[in-house]
PDB file of C-alpha atoms and ligand atoms in Angstrom:
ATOM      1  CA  UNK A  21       0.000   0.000   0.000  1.00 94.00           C
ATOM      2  CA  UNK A  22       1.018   3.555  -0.571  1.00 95.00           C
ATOM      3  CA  UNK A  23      -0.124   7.216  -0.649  1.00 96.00           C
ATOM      4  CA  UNK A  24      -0.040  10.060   1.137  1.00 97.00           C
ATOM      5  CA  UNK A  25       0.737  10.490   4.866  1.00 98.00           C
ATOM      6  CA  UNK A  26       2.065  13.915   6.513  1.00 98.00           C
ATOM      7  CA  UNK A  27       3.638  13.124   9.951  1.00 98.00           C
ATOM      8  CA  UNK A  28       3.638  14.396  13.287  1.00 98.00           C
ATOM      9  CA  UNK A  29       6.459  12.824  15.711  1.00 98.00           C
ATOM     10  CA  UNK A  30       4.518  12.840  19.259  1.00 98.00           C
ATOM     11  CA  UNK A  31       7.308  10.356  21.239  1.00 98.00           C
ATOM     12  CA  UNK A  32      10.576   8.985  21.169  1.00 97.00           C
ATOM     13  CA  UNK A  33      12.217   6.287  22.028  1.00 94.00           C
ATOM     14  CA  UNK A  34      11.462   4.756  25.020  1.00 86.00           C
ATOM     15  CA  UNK A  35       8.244   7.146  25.088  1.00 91.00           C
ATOM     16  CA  UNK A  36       9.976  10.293  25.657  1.00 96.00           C
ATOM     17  CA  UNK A  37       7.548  13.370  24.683  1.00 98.00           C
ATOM     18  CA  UNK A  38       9.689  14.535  21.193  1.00 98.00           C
ATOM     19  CA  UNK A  39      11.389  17.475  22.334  1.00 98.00           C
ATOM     20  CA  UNK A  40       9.843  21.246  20.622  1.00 97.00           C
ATOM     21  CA  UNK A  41      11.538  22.278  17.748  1.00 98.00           C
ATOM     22  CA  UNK A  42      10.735  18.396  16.345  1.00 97.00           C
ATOM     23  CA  UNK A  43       7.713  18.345  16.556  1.00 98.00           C
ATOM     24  CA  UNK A  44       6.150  19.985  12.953  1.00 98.00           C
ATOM     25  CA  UNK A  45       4.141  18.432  10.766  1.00 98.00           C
ATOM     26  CA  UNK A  46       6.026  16.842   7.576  1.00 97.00           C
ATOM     27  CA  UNK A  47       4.640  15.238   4.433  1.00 97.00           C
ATOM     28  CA  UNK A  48       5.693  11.897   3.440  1.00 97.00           C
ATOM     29  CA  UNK A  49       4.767   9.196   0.435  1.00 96.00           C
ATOM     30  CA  UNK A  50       4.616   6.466   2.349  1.00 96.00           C
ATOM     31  CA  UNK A  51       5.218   2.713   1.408  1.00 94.00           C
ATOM     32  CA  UNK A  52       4.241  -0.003   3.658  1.00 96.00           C
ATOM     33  CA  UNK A  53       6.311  -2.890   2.617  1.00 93.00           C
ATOM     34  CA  UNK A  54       6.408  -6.103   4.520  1.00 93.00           C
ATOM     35  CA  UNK A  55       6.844  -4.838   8.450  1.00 95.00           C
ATOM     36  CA  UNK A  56       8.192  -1.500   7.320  1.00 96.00           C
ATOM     37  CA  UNK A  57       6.728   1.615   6.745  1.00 97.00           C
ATOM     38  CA  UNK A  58       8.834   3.934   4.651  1.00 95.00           C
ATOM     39  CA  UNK A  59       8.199   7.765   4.998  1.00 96.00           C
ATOM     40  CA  UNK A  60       9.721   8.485   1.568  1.00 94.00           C
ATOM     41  CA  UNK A  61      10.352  12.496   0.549  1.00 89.00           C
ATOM     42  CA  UNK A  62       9.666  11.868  -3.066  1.00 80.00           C
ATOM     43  CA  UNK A  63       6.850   9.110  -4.650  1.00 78.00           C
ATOM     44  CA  UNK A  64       7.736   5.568  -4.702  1.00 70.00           C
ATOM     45  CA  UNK A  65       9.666   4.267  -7.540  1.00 72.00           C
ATOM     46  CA  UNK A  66       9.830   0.464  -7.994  1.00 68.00           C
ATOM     47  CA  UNK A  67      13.095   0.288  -9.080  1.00 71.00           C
ATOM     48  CA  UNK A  68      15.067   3.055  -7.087  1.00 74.00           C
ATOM     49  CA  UNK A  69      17.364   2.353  -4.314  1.00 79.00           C
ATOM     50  CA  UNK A  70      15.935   4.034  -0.624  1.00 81.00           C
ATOM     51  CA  UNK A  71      18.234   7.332   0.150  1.00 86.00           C
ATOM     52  CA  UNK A  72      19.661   7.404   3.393  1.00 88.00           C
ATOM     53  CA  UNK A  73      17.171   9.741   4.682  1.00 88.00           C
ATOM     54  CA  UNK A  74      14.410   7.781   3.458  1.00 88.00           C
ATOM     55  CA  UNK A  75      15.662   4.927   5.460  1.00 88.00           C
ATOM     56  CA  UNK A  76      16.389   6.570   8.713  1.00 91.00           C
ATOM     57  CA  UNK A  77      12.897   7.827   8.615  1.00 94.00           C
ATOM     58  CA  UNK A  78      11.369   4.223   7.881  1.00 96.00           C
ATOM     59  CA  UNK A  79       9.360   3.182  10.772  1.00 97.00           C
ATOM     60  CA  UNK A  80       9.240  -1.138  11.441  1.00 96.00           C
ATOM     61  CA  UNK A  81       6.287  -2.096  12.690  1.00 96.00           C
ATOM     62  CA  UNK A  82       6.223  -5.420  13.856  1.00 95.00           C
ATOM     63  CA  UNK A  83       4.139  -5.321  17.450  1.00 95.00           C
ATOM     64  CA  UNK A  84       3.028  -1.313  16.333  1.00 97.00           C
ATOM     65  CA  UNK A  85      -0.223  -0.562  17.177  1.00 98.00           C
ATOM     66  CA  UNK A  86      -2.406   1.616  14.996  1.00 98.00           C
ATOM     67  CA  UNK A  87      -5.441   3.565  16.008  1.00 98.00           C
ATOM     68  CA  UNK A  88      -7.610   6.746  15.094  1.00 98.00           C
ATOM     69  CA  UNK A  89      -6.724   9.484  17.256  1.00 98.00           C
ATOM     70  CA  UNK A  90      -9.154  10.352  18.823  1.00 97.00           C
ATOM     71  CA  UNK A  91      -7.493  12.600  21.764  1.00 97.00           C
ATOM     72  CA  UNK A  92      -6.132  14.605  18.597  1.00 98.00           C
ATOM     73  CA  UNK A  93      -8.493  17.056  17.048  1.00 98.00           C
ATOM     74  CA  UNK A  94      -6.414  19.642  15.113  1.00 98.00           C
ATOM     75  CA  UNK A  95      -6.737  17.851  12.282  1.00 98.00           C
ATOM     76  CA  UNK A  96      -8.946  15.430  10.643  1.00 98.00           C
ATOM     77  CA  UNK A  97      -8.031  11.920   9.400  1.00 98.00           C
ATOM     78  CA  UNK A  98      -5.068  11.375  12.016  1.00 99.00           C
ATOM     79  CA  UNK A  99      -3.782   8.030  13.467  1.00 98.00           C
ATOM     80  CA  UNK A 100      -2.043   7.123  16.224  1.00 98.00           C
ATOM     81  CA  UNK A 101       0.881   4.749  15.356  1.00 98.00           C
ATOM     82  CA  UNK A 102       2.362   3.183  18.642  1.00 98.00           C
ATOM     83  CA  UNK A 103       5.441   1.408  17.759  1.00 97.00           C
ATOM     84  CA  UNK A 104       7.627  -1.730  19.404  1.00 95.00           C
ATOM     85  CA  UNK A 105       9.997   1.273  21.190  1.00 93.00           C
ATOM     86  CA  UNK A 106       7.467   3.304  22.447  1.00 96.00           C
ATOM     87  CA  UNK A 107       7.539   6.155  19.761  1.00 97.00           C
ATOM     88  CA  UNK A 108       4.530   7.765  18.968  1.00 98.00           C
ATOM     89  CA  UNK A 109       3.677   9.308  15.860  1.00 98.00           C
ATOM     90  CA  UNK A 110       0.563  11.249  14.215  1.00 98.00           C
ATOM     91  CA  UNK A 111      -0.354  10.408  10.687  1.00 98.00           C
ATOM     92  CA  UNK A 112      -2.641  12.134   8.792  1.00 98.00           C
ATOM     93  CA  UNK A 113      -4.367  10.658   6.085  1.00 98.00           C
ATOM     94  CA  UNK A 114      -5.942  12.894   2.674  1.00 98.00           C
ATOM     95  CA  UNK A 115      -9.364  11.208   3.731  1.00 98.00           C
ATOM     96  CA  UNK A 116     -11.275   8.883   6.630  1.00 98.00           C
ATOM     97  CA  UNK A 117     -11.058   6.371   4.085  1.00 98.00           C
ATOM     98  CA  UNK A 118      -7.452   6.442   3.490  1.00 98.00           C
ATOM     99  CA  UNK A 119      -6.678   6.596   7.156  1.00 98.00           C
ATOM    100  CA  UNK A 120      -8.856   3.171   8.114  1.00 98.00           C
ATOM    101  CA  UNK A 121      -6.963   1.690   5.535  1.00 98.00           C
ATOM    102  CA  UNK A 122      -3.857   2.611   6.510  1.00 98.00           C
ATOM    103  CA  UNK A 123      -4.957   1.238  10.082  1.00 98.00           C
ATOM    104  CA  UNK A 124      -6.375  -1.599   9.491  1.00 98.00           C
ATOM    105  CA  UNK A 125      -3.421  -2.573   6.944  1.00 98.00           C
ATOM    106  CA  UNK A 126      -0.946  -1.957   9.405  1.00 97.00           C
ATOM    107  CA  UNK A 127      -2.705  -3.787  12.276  1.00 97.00           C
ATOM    108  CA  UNK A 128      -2.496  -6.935  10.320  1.00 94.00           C
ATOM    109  CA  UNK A 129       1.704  -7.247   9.993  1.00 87.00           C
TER     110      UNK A 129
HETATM  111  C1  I3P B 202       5.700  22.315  16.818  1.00 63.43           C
HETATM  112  C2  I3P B 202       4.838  22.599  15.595  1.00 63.43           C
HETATM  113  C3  I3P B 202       3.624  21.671  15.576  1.00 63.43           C
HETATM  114  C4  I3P B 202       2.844  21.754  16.872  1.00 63.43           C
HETATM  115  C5  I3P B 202       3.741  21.516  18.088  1.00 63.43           C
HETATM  116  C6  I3P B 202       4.924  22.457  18.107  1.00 63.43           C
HETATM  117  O1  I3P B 202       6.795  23.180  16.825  1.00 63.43           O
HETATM  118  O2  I3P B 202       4.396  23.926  15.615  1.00 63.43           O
HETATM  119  O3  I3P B 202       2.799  21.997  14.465  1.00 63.43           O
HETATM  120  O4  I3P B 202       1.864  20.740  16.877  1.00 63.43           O
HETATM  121  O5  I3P B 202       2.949  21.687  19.236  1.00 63.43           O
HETATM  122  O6  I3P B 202       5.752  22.137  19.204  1.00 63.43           O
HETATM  123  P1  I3P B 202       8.235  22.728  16.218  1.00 63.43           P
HETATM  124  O7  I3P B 202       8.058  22.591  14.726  1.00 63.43           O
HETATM  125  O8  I3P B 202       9.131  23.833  16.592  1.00 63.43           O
HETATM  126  O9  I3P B 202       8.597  21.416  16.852  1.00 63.43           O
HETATM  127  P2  I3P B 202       0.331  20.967  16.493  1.00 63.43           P
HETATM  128  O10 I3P B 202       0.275  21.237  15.021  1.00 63.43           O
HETATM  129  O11 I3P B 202      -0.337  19.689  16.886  1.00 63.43           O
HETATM  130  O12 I3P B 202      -0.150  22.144  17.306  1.00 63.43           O
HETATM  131  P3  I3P B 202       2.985  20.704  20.522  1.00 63.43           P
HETATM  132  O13 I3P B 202       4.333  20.898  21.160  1.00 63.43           O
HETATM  133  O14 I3P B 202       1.848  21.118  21.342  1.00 63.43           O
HETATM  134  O15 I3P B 202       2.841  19.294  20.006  1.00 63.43           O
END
């Protein structure tokens, strides 16, 4: 699956609150591609290698946890992607569609 996803980092590792200055709003394409989710800068193209930047900002998430946020009301279509070391991030999806796709897609890996 891919489209997309602007992000909002909420928590670090080990659930530290993201420290101000990093925590704007950025859009991504995003690929979800076996347990990874990659927050690419440009659109996905099948046959390019991932940048290094692209890669650093790829989020694995085996034992994430993916939910509508609903303590978040900014902005519509946002999710709530917990992930195996306790960082938190905001996604926001173009539509309500696109974001219970993108939860209910990453809730199955
Ligand atoms: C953040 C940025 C975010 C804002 C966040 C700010 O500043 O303005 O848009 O979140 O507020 O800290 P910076 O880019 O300097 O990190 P919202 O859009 O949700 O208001 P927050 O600290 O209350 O999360």
């Amino acid at each position: 699956k891919h489209g997309v996803l602007t992000r909002k980092s909420h928590a670090d590792m080990d659930g530290k609150r993201t420290p101000r200055g990093r925590r704007g709003w950025k859009k991504f394409y995003a690929v979800l591609k076996g347990m990874i989710l990659y927050l690419q800068k440009d659109e996905y193209k099948p046959d390019a290698d991932i940048s290094e930047v692209d890669l650093k900002n790829a989020v694995r998430i085996h034992h994430a946890l993916a939910t509508r946020a609903t303590d978040y009301s900014k902005r519509a279509n946002v999710l709530k992607l917990k992930t195996s070391d306790w960082r938190v991030f905001l996604l926001q999806a173009p539509s309500e569609e696109e974001m219970m796709s993108w939860i209910f897609r990453i809730n199955l890996v």
